[in-house]
mmCIF file of C-alpha atoms in Angstrom:
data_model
loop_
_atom_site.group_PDB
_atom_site.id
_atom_site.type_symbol
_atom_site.label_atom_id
_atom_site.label_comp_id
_atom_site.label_asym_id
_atom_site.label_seq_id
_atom_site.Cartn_x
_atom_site.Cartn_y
_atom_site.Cartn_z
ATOM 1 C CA UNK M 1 -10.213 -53.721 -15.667
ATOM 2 C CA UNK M 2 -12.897 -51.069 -15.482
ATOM 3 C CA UNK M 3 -15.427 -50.169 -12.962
ATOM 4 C CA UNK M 4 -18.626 -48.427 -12.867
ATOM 5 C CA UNK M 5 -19.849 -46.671 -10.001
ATOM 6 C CA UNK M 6 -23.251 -46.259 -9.250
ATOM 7 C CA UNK M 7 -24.730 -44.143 -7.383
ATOM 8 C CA UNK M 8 -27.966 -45.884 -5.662
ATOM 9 C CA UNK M 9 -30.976 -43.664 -4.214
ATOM 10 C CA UNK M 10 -33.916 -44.015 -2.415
ATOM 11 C CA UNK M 11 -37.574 -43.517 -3.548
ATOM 12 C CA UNK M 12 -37.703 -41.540 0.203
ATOM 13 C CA UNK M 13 -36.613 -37.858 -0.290
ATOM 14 C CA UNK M 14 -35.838 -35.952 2.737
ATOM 15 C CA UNK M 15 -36.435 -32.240 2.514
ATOM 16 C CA UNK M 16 -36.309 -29.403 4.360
ATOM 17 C CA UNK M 17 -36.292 -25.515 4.518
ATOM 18 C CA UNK M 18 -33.454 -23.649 6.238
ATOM 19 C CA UNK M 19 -33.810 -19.463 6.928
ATOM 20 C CA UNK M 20 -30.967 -17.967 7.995
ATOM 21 C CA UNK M 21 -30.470 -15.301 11.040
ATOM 22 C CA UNK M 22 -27.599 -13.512 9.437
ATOM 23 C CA UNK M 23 -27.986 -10.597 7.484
ATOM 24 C CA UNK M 24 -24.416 -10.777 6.495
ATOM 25 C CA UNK M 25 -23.072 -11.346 2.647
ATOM 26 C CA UNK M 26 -19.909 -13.012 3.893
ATOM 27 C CA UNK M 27 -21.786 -14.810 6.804
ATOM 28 C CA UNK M 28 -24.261 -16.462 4.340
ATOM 29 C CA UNK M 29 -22.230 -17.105 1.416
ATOM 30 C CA UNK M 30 -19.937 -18.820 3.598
ATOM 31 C CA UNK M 31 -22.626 -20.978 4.807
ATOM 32 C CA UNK M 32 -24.171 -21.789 1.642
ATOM 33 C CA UNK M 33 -20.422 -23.146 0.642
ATOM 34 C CA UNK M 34 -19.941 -24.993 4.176
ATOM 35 C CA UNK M 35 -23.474 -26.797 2.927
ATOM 36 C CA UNK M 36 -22.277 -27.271 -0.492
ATOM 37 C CA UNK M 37 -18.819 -28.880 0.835
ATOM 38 C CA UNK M 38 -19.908 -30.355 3.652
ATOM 39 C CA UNK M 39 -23.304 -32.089 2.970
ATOM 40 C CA UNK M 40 -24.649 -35.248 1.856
ATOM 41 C CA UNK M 41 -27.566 -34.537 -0.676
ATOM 42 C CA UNK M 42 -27.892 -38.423 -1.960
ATOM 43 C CA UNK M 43 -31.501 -38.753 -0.572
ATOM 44 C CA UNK M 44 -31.935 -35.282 0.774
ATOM 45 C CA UNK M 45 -32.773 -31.970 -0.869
ATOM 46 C CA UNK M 46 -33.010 -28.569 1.293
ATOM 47 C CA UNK M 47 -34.008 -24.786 0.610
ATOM 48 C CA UNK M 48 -31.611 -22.150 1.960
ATOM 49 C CA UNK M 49 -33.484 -18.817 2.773
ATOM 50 C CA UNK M 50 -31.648 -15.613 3.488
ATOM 51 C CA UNK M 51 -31.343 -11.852 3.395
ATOM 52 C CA UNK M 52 -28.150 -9.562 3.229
ATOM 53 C CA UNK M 53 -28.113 -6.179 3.868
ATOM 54 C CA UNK M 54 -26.985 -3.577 1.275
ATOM 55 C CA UNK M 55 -24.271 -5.424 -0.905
ATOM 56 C CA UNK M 56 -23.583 -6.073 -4.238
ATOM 57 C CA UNK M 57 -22.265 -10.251 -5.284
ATOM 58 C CA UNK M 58 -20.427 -10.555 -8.137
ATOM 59 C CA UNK M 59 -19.782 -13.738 -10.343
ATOM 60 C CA UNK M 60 -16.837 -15.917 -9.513
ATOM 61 C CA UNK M 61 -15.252 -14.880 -12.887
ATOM 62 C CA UNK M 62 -16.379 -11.078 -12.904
ATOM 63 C CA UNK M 63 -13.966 -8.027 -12.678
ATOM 64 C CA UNK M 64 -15.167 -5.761 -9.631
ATOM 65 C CA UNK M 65 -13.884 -2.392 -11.580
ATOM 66 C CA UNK M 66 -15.950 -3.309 -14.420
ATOM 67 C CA UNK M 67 -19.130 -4.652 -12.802
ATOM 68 C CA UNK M 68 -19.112 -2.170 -9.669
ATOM 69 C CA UNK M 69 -19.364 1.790 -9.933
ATOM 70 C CA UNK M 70 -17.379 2.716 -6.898
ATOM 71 C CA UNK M 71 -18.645 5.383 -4.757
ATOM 72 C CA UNK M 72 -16.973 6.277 -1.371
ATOM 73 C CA UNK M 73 -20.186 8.216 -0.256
ATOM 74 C CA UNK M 74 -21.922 4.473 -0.838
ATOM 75 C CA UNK M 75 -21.866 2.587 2.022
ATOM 76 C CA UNK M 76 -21.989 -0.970 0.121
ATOM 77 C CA UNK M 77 -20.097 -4.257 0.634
ATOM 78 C CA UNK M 78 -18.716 -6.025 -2.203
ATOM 79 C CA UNK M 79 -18.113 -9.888 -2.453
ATOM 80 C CA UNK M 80 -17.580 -12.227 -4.689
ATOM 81 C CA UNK M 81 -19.487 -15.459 -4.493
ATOM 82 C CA UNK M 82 -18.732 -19.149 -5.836
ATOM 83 C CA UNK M 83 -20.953 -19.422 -8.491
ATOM 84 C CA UNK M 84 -20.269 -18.380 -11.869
ATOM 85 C CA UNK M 85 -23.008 -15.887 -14.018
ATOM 86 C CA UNK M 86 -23.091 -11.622 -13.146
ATOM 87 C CA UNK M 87 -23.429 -9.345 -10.611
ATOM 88 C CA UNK M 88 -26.227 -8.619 -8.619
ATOM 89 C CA UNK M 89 -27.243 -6.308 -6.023
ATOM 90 C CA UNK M 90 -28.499 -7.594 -2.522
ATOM 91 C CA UNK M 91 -30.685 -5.131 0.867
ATOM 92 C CA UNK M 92 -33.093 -6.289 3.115
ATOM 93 C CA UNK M 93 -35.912 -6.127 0.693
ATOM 94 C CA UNK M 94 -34.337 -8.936 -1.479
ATOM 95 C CA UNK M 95 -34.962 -12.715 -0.543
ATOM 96 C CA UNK M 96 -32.056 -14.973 -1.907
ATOM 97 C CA UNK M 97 -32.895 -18.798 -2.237
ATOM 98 C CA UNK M 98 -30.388 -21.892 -2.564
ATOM 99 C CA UNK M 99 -31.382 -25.038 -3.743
ATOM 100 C CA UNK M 100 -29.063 -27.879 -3.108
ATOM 101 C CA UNK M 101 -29.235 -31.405 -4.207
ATOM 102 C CA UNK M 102 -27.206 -34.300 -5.657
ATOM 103 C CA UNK M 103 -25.641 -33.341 -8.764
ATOM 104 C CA UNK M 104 -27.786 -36.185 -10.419
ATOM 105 C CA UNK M 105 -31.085 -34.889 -9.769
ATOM 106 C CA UNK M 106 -30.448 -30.943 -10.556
ATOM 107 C CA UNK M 107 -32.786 -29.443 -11.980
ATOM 108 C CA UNK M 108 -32.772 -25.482 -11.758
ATOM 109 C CA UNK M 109 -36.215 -24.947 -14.026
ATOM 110 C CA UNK M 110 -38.055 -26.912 -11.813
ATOM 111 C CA UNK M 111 -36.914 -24.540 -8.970
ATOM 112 C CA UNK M 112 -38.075 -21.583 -10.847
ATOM 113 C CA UNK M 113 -41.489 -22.990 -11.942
ATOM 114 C CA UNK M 114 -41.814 -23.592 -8.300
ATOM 115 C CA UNK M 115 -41.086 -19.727 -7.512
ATOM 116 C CA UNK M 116 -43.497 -19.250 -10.833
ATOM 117 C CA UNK M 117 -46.459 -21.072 -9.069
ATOM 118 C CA UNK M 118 -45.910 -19.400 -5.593
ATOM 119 C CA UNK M 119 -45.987 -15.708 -6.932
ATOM 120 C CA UNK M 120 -49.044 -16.610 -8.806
ATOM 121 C CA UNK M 121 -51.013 -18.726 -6.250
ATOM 122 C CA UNK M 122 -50.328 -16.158 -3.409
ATOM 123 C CA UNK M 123 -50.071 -12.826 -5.013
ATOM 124 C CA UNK M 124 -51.431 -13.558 -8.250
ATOM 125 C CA UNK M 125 -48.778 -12.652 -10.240
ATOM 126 C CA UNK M 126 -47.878 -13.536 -13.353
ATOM 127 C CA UNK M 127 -43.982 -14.247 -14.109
ATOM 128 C CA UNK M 128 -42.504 -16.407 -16.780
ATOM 129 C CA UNK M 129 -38.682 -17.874 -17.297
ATOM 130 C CA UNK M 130 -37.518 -16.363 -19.902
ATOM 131 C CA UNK M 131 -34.838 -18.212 -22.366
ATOM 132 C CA UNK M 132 -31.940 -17.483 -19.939
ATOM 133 C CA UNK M 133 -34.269 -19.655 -17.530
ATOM 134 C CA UNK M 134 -34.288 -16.085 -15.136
ATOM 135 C CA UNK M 135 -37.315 -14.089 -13.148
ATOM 136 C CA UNK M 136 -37.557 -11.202 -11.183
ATOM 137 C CA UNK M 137 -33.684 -10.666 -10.571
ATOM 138 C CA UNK M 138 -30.631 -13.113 -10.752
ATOM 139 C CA UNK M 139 -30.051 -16.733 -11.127
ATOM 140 C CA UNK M 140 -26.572 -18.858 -11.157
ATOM 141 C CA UNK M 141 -25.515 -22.457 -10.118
ATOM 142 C CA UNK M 142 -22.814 -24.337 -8.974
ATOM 143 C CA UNK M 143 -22.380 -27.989 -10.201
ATOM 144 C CA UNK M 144 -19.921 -30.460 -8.516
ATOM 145 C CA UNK M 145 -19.423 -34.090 -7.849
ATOM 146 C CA UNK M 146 -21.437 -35.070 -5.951
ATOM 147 C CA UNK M 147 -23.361 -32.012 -5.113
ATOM 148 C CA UNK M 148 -24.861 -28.794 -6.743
ATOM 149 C CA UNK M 149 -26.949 -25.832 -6.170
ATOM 150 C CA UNK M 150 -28.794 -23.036 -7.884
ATOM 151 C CA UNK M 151 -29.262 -20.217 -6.416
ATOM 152 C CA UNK M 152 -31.376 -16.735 -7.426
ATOM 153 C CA UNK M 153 -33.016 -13.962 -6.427
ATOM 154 C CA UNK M 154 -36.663 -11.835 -5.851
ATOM 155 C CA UNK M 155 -36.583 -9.022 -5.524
ATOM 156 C CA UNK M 156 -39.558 -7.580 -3.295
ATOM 157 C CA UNK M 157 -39.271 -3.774 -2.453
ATOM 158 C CA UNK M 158 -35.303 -3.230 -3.131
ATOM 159 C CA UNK M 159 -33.589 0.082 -3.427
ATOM 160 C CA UNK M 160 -33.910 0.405 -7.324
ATOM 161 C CA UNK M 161 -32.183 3.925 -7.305
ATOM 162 C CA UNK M 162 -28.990 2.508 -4.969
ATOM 163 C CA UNK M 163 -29.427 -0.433 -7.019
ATOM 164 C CA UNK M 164 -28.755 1.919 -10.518
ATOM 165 C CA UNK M 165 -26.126 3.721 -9.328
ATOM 166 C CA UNK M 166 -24.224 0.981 -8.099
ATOM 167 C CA UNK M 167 -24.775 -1.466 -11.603
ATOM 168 C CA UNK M 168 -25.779 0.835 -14.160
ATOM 169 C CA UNK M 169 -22.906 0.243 -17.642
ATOM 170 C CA UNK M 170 -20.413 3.230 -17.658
ATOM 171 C CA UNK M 171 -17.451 3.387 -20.250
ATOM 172 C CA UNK M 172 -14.199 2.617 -18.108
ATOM 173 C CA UNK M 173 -11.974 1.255 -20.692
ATOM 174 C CA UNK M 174 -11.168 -1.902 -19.660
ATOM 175 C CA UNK M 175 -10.566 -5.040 -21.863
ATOM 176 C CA UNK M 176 -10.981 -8.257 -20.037
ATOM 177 C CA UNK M 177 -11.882 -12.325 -21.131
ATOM 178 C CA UNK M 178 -13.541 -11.683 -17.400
ATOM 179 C CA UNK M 179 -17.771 -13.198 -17.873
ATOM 180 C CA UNK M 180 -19.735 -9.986 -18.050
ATOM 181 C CA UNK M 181 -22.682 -9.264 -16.684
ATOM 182 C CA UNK M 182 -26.099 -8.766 -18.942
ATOM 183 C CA UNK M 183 -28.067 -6.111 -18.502
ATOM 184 C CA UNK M 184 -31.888 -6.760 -17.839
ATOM 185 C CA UNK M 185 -34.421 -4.446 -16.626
ATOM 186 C CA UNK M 186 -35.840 -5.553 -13.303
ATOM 187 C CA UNK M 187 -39.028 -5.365 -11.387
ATOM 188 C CA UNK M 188 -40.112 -5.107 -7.365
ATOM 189 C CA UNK M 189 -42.610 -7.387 -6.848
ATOM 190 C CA UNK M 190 -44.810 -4.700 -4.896
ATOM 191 C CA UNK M 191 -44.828 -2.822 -7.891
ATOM 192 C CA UNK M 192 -47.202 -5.370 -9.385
ATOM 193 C CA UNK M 193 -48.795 -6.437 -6.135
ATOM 194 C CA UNK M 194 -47.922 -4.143 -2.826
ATOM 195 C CA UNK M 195 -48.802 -6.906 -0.270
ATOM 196 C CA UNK M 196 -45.957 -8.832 -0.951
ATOM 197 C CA UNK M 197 -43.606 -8.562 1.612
ATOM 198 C CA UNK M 198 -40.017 -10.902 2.548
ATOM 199 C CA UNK M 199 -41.606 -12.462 5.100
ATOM 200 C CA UNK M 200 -44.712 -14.071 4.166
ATOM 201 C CA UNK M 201 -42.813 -14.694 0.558
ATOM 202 C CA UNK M 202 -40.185 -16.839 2.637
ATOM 203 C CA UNK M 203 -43.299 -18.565 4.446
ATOM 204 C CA UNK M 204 -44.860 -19.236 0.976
ATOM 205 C CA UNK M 205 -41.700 -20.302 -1.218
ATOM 206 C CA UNK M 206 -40.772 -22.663 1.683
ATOM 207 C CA UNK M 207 -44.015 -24.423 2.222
ATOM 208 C CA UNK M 208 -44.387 -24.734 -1.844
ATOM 209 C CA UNK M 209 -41.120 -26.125 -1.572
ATOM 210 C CA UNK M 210 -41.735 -28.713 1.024
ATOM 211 C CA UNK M 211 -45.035 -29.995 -1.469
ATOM 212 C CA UNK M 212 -43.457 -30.480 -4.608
ATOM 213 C CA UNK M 213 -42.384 -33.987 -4.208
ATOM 214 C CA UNK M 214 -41.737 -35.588 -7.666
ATOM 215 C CA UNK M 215 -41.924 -39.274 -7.938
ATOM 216 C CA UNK M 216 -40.220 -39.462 -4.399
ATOM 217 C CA UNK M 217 -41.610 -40.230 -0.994
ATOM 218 C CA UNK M 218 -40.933 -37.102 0.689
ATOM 219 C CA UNK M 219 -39.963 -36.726 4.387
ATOM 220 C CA UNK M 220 -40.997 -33.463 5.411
ATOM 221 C CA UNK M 221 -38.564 -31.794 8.108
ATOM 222 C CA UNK M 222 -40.506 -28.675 7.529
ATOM 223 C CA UNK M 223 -38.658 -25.070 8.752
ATOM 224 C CA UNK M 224 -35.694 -24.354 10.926
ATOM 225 C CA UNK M 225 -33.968 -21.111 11.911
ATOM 226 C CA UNK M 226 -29.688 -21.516 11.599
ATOM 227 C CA UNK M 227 -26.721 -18.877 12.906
ATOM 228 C CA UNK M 228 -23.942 -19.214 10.733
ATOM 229 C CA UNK M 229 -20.996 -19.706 12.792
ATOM 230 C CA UNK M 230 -17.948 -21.660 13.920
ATOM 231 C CA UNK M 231 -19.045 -23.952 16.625
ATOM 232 C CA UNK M 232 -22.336 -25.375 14.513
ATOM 233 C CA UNK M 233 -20.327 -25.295 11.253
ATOM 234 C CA UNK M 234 -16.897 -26.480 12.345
ATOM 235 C CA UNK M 235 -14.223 -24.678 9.434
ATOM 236 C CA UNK M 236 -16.972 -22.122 8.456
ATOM 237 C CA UNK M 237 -14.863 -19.336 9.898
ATOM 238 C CA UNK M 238 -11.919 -20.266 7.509
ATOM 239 C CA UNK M 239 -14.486 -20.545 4.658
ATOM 240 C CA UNK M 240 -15.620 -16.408 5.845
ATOM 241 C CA UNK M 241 -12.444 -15.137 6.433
ATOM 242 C CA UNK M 242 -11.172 -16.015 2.763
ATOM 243 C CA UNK M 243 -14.553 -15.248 1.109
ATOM 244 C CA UNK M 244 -13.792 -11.537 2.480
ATOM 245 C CA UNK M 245 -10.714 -11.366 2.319
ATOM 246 C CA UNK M 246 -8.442 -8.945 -0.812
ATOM 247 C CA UNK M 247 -7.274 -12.245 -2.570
ATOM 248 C CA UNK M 248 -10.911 -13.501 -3.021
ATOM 249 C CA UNK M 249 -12.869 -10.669 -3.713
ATOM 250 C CA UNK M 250 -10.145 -8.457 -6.306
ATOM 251 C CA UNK M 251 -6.846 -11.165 -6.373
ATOM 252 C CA UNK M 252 -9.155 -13.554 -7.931
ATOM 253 C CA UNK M 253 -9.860 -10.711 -11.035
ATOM 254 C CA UNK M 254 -9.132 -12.042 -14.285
ATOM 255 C CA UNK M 255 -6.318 -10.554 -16.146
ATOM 256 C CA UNK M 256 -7.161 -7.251 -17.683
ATOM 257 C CA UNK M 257 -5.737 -3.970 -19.387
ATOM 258 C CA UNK M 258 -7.265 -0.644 -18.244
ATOM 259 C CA UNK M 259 -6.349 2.677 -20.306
ATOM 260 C CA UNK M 260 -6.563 5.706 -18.417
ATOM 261 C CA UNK M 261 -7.501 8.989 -21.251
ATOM 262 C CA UNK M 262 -6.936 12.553 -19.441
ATOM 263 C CA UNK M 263 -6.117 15.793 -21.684
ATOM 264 C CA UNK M 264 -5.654 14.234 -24.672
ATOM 265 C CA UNK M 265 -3.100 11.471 -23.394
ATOM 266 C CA UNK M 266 -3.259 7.969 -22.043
ATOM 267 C CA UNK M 267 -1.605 5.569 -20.041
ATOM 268 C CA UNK M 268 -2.249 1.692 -20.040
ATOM 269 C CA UNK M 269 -2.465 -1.034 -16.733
ATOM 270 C CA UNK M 270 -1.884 -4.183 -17.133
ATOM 271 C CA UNK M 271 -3.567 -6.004 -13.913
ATOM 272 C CA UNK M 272 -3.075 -9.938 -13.213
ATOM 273 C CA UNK M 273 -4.543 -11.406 -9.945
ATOM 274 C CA UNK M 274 -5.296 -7.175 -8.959
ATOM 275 C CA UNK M 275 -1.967 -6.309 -9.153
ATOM 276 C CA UNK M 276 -0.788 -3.745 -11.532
ATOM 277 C CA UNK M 277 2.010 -6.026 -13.555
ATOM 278 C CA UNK M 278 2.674 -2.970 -15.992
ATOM 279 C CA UNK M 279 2.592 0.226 -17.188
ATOM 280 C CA UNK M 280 2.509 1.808 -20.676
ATOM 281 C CA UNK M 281 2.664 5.093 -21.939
ATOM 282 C CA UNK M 282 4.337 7.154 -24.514
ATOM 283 C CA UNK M 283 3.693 10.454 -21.929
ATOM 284 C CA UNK M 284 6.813 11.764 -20.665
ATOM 285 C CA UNK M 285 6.071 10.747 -16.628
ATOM 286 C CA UNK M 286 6.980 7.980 -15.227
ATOM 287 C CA UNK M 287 4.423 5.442 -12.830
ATOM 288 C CA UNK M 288 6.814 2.652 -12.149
ATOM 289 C CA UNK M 289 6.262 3.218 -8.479
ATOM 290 C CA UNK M 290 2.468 1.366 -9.260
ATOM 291 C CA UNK M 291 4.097 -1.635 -10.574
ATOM 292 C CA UNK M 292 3.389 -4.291 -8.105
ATOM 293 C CA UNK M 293 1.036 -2.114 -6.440
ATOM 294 C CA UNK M 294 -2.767 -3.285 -5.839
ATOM 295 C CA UNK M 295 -5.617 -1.715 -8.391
ATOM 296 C CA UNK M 296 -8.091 0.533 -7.369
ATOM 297 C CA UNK M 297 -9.776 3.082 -8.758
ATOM 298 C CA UNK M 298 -7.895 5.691 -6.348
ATOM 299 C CA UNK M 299 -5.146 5.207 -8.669
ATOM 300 C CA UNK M 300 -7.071 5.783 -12.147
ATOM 301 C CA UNK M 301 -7.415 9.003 -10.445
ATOM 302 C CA UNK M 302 -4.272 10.100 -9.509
ATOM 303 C CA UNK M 303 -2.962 9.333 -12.775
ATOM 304 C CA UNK M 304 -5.491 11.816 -14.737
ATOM 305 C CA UNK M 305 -4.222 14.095 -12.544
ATOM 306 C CA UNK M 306 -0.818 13.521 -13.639
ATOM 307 C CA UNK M 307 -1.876 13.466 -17.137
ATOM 308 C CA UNK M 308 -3.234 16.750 -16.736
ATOM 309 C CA UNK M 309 -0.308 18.891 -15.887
ATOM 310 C CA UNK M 310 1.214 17.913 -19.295
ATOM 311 C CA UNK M 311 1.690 20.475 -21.681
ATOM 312 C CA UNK M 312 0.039 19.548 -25.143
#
């Protein structure tokens, strides 16, 4: 015998805004999971508002190497988030936004119409969603049973030069099924209108927010201010340490093959879960010692230097 399950709602909608007082990536990533996990969005939707410091978030199924342009004289964090879609960079001038519902109810162009009708009403700019349903900066989702979210990303007065150097396509040779990211040109909001600043955009996204009701009775439960930590979010510290941790950010890399060129010569890297798993070259050295050894870039390095004491 079968059975259907329903899932039964209420014409009452509960909202409210959250604003976070971290400023750190793993911090608030970790909390927008604990919500996601934790939280029980049948008759309640809620806005997550919050700001990382300088950082770059790649997609769940991304390759750091590929999306990242490692330099040690850049003083950046790199994480990897639960969502899927491409990598995006993160400072203090860039306000990140989370909408979470019920799975049933998603809708992630209404959230960006909303964001479409606050930039215009406050600021009076103009924005559209383009086909990839996207403005300003970047925009990705994660849909579950029984919850979901969509989050993105405005960017107000960011570091578009940091931002460049850290994202901008280079050649490195690698060949990878990992998603890759799409490059877009991007725009500060205070280069079309210079009084927009994080704060009052916060005030103005949340409030816009907290009015858009729907066909729902909405309770409004209006703003409140939350610390990401342990004793409020019981498990959020295991849910932190594993979002920064090697195995999540690089061991969770899809399989690729890197070929390192140097002097006329080449060796290939075969990396599963960031470990190196193999090497190939017809070059008379031998690199066995980096089998089983974790990737970096370090070791791209040192192996054009190898490759460049051979005689042609």
């Amino acid at each position: 015998m079968a059975f259907i399950v329903r899932r039964f709602y209420s014409s009452v909608i509960e909202k409210t805004v959250l604003i976070s007082r971290s400023t750190d990536v793993f911090e608030n990533l970790a909390l927008e999971h604990w919500y996601y996990r934790h939280s029980d969005f049948t008759n309640k939707s809620m806005l997550l508002l919050w700001v990382n410091r300088n950082c770059v978030v790649i997609g769940r199924h991304q390759n750091p190497w590929l999306e990242v342009n490692f330099d040690p004289a850049i003083d950046v964090r790199i994480a990897r988030r639960n969502s899927g879609g491409g990598t995006v960079f993160h400072d203090n001038e860039n306000l990140n936004m989370t909408f979470f519902t019920n799975r049933d109810i998603y809708n992630r162009k209404q959230n960006l119409e909303l964001i479409v009708e606050t930039l215009k009403d406050e600021w009076n700019v103009v924005t559209e969603i383009n086909k990839r349903e996207d403005i300003i900066s970047g925009t990705a989702s994660k849909l579950g049973r029984p919850n979901a979210y969509h989050h993105c990303t405005l960017l107000v007065n960011c570091n578009r030069e940091l931002m460049s150097n850290l994202l901008k396509k280079r050649e490195k040779n690698i060949e990878t099924n990992a998603t890759v990211s799409v490059t877009s040109d991007v725009l500060n909001l205070t280069q079309i209108n210079n009084q927009v600043c994080i704060n009052r955009l916060m005030t103005a996204v949340g409030l816009q927010y907290l009015k858009t009701v729907g066909n729902a009775t909405t309770i409004n439960q209006g703003f409140n201010y939350v610390t990401p930590n342990e004793q409020t979010f019981p498990g959020f510290n295991e849910i932190k340490n594993e979002m920064e941790s090697w195995e999540w950010i690089y061991g969770r890399t899809p399989k690729f093959n890197i070929t390192v060129k140097c002097n006329e010569q080449s060796v290939i890297l075969s990396v599963k879960n960031g470990i190196i798993e193999n090497v190939a070259t017809a070059c008379n050295i031998s690199l066995n010692n980096l089998v089983n050894e974790k990737f970096n870039m370090n070791i791209v390095e040192e192996i054009k230097q190898h490759l460049k004491t051979i005689d042609i």
